[in-house]
Short mmCIF file of N, CA, C and O in Angstrom, two decimals:
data_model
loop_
_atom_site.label_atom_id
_atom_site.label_comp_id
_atom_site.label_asym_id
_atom_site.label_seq_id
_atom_site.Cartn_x
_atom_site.Cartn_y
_atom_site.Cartn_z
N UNK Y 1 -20.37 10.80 -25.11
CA UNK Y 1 -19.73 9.51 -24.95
C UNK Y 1 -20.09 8.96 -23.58
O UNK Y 1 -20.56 9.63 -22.66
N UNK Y 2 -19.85 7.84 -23.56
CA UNK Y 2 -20.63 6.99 -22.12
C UNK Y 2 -19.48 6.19 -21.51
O UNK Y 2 -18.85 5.50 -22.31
N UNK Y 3 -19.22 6.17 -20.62
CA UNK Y 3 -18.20 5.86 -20.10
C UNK Y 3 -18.68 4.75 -18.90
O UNK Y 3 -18.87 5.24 -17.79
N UNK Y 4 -18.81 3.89 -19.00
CA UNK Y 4 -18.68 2.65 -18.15
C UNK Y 4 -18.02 2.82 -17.02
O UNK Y 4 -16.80 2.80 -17.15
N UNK Y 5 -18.67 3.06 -15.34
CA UNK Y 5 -17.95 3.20 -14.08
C UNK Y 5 -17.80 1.35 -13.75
O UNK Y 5 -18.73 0.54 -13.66
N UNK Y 6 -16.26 1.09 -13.60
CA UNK Y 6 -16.37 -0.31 -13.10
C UNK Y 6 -16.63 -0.07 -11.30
O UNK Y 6 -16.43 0.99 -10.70
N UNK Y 7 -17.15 -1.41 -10.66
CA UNK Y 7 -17.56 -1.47 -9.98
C UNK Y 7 -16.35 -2.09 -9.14
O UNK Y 7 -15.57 -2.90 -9.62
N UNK Y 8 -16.29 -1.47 -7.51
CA UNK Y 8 -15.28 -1.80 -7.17
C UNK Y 8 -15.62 -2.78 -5.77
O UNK Y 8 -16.34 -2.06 -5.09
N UNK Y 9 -15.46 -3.89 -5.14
CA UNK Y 9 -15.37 -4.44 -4.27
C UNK Y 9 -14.80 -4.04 -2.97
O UNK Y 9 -13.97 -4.79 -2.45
N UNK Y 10 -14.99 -3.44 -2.65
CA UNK Y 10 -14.45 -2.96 -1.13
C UNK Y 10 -13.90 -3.88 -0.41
O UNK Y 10 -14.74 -4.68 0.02
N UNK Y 11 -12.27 -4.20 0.07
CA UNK Y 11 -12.26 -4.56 1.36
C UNK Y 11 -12.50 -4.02 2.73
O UNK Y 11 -12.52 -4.75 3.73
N UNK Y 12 -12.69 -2.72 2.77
CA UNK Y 12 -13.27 -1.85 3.54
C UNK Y 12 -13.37 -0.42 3.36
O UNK Y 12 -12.48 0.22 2.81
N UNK Y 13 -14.43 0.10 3.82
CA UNK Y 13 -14.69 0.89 3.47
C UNK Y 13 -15.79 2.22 4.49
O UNK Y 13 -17.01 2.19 4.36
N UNK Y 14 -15.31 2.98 5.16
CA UNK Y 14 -15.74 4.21 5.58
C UNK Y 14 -15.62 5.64 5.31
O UNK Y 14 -15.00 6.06 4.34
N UNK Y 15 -16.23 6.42 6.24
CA UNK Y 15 -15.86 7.76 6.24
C UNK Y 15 -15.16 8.75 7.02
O UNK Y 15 -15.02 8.48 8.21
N UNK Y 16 -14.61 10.04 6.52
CA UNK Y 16 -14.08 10.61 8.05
C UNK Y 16 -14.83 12.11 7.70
O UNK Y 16 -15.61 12.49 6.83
N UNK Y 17 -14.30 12.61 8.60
CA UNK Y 17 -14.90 14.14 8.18
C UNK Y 17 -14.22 15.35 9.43
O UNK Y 17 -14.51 16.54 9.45
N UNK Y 18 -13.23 14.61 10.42
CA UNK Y 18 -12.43 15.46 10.57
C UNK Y 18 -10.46 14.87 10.56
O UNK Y 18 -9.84 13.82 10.69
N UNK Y 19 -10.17 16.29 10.31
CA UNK Y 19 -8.56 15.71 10.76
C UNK Y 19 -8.08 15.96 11.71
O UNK Y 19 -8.12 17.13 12.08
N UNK Y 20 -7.32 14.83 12.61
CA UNK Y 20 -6.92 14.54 13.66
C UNK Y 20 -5.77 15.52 14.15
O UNK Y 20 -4.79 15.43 13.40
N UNK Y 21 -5.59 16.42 15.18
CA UNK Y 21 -4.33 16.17 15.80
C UNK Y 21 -3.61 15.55 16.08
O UNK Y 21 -4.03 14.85 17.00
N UNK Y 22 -2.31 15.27 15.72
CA UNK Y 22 -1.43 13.79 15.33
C UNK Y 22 -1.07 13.56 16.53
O UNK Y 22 -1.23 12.37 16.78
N UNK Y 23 -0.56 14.29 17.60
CA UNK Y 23 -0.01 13.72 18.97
C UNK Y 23 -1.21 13.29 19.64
O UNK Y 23 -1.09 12.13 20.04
N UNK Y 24 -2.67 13.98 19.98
CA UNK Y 24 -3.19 13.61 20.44
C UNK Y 24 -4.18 12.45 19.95
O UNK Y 24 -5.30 12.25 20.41
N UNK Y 25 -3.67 11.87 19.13
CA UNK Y 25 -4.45 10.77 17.62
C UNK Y 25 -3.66 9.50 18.55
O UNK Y 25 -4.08 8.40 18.91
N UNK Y 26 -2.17 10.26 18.80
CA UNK Y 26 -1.20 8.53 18.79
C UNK Y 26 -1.62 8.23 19.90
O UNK Y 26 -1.66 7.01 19.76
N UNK Y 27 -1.99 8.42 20.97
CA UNK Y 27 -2.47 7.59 21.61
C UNK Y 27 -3.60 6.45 21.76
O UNK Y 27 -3.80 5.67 22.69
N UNK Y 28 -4.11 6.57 20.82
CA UNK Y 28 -5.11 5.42 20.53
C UNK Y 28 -4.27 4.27 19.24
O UNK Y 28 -4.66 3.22 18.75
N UNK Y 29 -3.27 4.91 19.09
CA UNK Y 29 -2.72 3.57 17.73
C UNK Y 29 -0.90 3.31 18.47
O UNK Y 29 -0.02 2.70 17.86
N UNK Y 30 -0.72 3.91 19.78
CA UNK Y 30 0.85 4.28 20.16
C UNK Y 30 1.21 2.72 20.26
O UNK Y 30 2.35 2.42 19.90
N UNK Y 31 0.40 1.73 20.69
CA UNK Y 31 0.23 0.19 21.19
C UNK Y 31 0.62 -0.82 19.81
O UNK Y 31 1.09 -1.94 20.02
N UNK Y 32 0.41 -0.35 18.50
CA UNK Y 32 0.58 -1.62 17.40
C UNK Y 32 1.65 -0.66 16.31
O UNK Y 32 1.89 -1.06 15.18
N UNK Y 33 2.25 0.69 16.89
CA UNK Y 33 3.05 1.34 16.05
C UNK Y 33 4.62 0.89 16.24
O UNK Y 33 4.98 0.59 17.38
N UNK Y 34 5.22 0.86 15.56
CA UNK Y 34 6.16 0.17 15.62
C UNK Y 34 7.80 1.19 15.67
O UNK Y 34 7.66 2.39 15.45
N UNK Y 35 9.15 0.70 15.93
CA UNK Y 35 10.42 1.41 16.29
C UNK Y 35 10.39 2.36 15.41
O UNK Y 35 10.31 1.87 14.28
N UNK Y 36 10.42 3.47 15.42
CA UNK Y 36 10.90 4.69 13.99
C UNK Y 36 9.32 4.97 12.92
O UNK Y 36 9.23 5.47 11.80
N UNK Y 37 8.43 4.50 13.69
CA UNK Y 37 7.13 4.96 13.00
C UNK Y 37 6.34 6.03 13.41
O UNK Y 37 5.66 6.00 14.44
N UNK Y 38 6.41 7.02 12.60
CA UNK Y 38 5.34 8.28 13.15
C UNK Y 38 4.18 8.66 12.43
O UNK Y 38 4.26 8.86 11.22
N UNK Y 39 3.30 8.75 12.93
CA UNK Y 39 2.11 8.99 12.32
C UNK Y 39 2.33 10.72 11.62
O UNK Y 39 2.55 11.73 12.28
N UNK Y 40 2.22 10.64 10.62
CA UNK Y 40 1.68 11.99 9.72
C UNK Y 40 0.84 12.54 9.52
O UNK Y 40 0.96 13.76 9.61
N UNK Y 41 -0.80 11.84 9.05
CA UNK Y 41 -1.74 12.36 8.83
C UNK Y 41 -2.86 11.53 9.76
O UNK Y 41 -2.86 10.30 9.75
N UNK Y 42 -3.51 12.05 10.31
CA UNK Y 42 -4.72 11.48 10.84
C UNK Y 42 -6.10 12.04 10.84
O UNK Y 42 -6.33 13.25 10.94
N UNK Y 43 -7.15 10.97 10.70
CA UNK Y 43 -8.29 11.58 10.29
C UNK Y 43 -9.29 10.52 10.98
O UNK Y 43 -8.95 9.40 11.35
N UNK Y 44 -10.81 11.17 11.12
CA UNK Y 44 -11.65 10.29 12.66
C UNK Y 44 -13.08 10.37 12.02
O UNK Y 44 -13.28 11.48 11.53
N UNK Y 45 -13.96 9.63 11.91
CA UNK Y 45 -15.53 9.91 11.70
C UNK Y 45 -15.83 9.15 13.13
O UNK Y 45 -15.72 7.93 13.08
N UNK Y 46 -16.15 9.64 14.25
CA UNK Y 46 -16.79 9.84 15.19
C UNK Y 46 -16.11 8.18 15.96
O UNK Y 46 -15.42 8.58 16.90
N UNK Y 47 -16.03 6.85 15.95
CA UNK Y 47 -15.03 6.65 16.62
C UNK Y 47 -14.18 5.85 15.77
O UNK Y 47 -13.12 5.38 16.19
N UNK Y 48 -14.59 5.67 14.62
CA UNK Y 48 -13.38 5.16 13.50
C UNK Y 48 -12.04 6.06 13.33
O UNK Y 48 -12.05 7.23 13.68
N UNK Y 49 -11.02 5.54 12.84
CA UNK Y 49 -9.79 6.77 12.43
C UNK Y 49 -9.17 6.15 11.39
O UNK Y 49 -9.69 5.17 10.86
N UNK Y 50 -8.07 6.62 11.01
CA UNK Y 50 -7.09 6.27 9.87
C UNK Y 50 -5.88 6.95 10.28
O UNK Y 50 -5.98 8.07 10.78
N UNK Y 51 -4.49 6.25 10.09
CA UNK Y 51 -3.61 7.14 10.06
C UNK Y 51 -2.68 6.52 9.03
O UNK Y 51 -2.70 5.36 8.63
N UNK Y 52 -1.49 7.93 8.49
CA UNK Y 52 -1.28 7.52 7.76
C UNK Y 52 0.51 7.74 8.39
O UNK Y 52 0.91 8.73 9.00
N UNK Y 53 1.05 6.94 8.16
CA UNK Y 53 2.22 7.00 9.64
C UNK Y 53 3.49 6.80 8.30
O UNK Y 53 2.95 6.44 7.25
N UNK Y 54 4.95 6.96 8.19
CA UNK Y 54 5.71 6.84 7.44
C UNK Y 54 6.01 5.82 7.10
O UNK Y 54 7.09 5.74 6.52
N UNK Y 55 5.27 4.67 7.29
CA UNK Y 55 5.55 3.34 6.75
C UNK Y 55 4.23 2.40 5.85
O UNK Y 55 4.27 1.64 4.88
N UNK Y 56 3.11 2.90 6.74
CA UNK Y 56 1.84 2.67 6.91
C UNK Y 56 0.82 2.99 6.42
O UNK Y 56 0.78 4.21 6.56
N UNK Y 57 -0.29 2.58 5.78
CA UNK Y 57 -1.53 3.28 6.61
C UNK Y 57 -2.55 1.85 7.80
O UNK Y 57 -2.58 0.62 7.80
N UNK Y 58 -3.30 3.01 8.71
CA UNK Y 58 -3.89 2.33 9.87
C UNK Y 58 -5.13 2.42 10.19
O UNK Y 58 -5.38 3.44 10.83
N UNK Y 59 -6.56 1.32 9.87
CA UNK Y 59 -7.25 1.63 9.99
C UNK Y 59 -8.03 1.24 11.01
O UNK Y 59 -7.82 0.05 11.26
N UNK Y 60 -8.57 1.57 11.49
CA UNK Y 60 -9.42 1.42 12.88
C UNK Y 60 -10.24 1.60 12.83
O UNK Y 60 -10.57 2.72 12.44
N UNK Y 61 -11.57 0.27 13.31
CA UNK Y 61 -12.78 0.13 13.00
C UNK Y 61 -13.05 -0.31 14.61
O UNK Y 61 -12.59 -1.33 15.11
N UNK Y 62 -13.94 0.72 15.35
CA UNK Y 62 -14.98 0.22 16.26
C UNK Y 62 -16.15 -0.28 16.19
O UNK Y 62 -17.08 0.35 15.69
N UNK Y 63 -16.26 -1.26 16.58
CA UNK Y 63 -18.00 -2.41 16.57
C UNK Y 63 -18.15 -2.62 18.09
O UNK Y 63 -17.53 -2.57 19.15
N UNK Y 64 -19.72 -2.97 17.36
CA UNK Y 64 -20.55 -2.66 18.63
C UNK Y 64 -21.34 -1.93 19.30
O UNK Y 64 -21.10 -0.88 18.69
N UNK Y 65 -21.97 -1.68 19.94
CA UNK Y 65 -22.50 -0.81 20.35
C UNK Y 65 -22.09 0.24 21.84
O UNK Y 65 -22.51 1.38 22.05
N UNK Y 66 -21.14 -0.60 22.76
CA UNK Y 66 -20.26 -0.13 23.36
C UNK Y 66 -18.92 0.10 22.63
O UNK Y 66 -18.50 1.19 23.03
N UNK Y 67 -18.06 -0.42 21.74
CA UNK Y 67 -16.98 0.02 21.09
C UNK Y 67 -16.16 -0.23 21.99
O UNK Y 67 -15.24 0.51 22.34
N UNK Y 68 -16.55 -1.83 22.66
CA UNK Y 68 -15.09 -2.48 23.45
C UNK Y 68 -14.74 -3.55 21.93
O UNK Y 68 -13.74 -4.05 22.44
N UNK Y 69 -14.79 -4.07 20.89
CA UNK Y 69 -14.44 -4.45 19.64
C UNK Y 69 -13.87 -3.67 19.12
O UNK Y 69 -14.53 -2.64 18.96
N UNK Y 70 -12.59 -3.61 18.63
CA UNK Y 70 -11.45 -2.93 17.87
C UNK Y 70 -11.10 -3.93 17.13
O UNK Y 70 -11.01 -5.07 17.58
N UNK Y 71 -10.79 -3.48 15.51
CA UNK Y 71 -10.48 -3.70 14.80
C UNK Y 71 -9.27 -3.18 14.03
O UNK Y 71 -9.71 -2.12 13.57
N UNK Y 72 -8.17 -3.28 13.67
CA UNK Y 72 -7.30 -2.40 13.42
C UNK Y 72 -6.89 -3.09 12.35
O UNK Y 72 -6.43 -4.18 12.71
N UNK Y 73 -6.84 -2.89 10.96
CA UNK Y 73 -5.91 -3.14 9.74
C UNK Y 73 -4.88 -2.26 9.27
O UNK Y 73 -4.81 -1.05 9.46
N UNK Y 74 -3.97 -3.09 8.58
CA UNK Y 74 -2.67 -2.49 8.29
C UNK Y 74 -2.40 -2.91 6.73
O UNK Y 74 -2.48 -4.00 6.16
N UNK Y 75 -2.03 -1.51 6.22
CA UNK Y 75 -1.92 -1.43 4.48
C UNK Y 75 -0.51 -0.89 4.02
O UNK Y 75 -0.36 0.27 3.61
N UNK Y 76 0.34 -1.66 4.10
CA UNK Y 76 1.69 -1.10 4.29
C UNK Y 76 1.94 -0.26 2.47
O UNK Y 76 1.26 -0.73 1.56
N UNK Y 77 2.87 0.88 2.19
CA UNK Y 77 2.59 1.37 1.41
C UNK Y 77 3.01 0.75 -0.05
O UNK Y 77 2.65 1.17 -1.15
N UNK Y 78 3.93 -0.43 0.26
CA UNK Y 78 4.85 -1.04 -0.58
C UNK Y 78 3.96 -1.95 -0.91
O UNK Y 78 4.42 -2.59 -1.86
N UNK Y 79 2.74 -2.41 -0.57
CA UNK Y 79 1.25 -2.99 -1.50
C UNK Y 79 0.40 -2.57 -2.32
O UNK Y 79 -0.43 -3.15 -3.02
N UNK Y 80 0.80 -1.05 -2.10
CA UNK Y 80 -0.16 0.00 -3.03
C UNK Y 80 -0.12 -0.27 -4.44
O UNK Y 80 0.94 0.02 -4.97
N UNK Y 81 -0.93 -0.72 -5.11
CA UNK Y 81 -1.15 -0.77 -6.91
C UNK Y 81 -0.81 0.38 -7.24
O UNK Y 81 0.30 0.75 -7.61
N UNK Y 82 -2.03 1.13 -7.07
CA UNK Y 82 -2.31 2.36 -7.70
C UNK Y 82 -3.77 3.12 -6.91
O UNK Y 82 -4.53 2.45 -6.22
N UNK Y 83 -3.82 3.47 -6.97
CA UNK Y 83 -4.70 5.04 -6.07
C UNK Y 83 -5.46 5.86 -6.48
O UNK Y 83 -4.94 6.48 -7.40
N UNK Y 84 -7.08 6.38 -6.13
CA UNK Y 84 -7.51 7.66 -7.08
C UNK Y 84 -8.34 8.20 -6.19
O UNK Y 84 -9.01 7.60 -5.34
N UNK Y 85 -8.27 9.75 -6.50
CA UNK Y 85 -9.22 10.95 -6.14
C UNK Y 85 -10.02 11.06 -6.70
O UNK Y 85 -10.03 10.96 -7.93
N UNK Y 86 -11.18 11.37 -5.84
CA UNK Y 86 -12.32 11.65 -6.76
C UNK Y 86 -12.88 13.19 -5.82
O UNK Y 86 -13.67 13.03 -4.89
N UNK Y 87 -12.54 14.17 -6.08
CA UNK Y 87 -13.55 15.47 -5.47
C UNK Y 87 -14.62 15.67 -5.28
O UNK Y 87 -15.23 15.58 -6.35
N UNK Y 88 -15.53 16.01 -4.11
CA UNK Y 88 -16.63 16.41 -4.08
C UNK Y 88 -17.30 17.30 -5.20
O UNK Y 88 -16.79 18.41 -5.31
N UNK Y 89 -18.36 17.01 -6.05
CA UNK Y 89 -18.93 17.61 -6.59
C UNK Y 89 -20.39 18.58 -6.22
O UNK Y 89 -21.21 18.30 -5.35
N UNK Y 90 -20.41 19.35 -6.82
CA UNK Y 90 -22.32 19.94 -6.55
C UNK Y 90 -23.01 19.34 -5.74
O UNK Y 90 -23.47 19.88 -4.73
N UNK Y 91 -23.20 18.08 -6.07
CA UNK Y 91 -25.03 17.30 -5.17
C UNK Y 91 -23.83 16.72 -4.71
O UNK Y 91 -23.64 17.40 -3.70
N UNK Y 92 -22.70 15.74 -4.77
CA UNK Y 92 -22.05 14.99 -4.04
C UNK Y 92 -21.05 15.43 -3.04
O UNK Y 92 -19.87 15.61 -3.35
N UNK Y 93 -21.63 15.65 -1.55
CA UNK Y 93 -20.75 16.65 -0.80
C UNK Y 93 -19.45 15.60 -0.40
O UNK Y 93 -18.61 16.34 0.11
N UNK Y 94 -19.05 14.54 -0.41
CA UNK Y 94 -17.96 13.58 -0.19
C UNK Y 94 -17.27 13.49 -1.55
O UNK Y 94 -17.61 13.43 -2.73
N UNK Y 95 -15.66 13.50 -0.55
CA UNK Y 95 -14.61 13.36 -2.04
C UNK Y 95 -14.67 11.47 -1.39
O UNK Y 95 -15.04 10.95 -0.34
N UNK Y 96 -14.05 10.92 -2.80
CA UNK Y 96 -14.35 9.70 -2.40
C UNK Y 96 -12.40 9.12 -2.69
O UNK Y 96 -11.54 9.46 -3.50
N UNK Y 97 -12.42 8.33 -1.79
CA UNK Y 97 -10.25 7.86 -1.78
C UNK Y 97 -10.28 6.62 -1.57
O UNK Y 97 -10.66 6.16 -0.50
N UNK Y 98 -9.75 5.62 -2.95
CA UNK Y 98 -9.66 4.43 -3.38
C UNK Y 98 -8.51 4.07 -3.71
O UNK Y 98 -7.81 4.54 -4.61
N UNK Y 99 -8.19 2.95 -2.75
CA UNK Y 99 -6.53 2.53 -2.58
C UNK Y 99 -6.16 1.25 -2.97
O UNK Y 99 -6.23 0.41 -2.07
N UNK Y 100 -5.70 0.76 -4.35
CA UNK Y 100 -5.92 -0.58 -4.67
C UNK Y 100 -4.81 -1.26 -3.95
O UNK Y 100 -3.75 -0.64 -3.88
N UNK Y 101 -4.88 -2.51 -3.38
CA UNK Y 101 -3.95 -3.19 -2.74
C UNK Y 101 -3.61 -4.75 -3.38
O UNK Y 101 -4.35 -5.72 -3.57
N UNK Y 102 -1.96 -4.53 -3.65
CA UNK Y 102 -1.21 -5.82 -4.63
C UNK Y 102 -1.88 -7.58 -3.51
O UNK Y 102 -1.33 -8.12 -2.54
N UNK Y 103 -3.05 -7.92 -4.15
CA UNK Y 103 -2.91 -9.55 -3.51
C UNK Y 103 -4.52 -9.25 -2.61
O UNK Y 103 -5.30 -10.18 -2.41
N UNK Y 104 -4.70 -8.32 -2.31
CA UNK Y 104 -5.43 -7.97 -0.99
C UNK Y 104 -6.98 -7.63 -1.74
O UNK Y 104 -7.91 -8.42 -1.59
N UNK Y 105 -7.11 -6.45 -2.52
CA UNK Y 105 -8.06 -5.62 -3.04
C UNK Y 105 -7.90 -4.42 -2.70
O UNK Y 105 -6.86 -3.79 -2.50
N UNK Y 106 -9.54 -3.95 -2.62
CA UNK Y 106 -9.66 -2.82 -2.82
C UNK Y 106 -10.15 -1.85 -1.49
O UNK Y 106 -11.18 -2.30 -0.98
N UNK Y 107 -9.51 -0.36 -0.66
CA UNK Y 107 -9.82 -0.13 0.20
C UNK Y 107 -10.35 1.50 0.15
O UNK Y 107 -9.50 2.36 -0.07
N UNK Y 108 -11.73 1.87 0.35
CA UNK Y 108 -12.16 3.30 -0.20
C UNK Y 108 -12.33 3.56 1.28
O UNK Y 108 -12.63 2.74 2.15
N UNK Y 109 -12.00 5.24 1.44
CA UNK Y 109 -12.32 6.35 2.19
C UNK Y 109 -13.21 7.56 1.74
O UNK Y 109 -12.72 8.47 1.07
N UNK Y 110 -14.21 7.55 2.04
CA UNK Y 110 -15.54 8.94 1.92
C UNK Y 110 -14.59 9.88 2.75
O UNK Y 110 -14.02 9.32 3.69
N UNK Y 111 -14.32 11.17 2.54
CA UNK Y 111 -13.69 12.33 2.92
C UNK Y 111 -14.99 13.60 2.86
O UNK Y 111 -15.66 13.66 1.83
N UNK Y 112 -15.28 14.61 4.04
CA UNK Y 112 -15.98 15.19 4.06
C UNK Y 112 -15.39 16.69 2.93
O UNK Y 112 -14.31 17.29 2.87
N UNK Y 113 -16.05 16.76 2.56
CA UNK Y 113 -15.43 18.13 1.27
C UNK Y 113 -14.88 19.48 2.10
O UNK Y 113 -14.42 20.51 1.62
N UNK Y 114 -15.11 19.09 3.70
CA UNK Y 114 -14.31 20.38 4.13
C UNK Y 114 -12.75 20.18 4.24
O UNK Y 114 -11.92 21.08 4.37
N UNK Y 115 -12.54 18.85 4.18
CA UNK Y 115 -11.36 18.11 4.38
C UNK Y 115 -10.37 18.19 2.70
O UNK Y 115 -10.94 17.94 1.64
N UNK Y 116 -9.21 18.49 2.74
CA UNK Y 116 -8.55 18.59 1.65
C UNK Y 116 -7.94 17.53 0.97
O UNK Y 116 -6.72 17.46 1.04
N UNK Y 117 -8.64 16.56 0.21
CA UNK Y 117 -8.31 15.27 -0.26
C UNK Y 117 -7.17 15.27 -1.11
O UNK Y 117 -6.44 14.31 -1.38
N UNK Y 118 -7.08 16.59 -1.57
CA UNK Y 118 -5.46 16.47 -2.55
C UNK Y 118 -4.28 16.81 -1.74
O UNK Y 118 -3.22 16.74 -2.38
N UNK Y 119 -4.17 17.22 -0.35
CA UNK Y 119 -3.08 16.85 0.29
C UNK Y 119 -3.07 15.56 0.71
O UNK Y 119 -2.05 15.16 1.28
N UNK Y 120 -4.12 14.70 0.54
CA UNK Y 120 -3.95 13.49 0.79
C UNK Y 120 -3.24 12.68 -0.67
O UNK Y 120 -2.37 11.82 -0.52
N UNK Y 121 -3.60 12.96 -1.64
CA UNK Y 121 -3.37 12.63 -2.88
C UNK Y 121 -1.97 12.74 -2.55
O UNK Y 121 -1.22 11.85 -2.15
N UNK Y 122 -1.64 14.31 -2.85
CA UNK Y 122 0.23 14.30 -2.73
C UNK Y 122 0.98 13.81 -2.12
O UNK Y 122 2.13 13.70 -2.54
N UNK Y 123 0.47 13.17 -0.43
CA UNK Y 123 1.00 12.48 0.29
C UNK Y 123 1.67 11.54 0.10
O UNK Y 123 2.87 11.29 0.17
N UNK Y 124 0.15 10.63 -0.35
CA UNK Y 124 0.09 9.06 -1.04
C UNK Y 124 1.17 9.26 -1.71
O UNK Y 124 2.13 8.59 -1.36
N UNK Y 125 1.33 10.08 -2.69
CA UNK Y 125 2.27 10.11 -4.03
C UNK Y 125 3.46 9.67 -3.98
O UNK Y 125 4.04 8.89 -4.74
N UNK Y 126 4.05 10.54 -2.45
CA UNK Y 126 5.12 10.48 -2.00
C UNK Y 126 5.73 9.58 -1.51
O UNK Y 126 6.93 9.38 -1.72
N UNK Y 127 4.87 8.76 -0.65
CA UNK Y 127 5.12 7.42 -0.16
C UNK Y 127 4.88 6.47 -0.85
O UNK Y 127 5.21 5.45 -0.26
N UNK Y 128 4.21 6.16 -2.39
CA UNK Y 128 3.75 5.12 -2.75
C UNK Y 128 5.31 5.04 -3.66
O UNK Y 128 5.99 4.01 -3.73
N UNK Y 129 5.69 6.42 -4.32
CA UNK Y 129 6.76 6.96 -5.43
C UNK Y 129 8.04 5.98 -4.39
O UNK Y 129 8.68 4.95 -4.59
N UNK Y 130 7.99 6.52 -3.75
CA UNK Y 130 9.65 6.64 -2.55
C UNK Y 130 9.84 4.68 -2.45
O UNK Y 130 10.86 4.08 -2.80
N UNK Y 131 8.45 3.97 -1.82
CA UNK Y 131 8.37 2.45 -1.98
C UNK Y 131 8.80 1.41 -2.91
O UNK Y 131 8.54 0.23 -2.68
#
């Protein structure tokens, strides 16, 4: 049987491939985090990051070639559609994490396969369920 992959539009879209130490993460996002917000999960591909904070998620995009351009978007969890994992396979060493957003679109994360994408899954779950 053949199964038709729909094609998804990215509103943005990178990679990470390590996870962050969370105290030493908040200091680069401590400035746009807000009263009673703590970051939980954090993750970095070389000077991009993501965090995923109890209200939030936070993404941070450096441009440029010096990386004085910051970019920072905010995906609060109570926009979340719906969500999917995809695991690294054989030839495909990236799990791939697609976050549909109510009004907005669509926002994918490449995850390096040493990285555990289904504690990210259960996370999501938790916060998207609880919203």
């Amino acid at each position: 049987m053949y199964v038709r992959r729909m094609k998804i539009d990215l509103l943005l879209q990178f990679s990470v491939h390590k996870k962050e130490d969370i105290q030493e993460s908040r200091n680069a996002v401590a400035a746009i985090l807000v009263e009673q917000e703590e970051i939980l999960l954090a993750y970095s591909h070389v000077r991009d990051k993501v965090w995923f904070t109890n209200k939030r998620i936070i993404a941070m995009d450096v441009q440029g070639l010096l990386g004085s351009k910051v970019e920072y978007r905010t995906f609060p969890y109570s926009k979340i559609s719906s969500f999917s994992v995809e695991t690294a396979g054989t030839f495909d060493g990236d799990s791939d994490f697609t976050i549909w957003m109510s009004g907005v679109g669509a926002f994918g994360i490449k995850f390096h396969k040493s990285l555990d994408i289904k504690e990210l899954g259960r996370f999501l779950s938790g916060q998207v369920l609880d919203h």
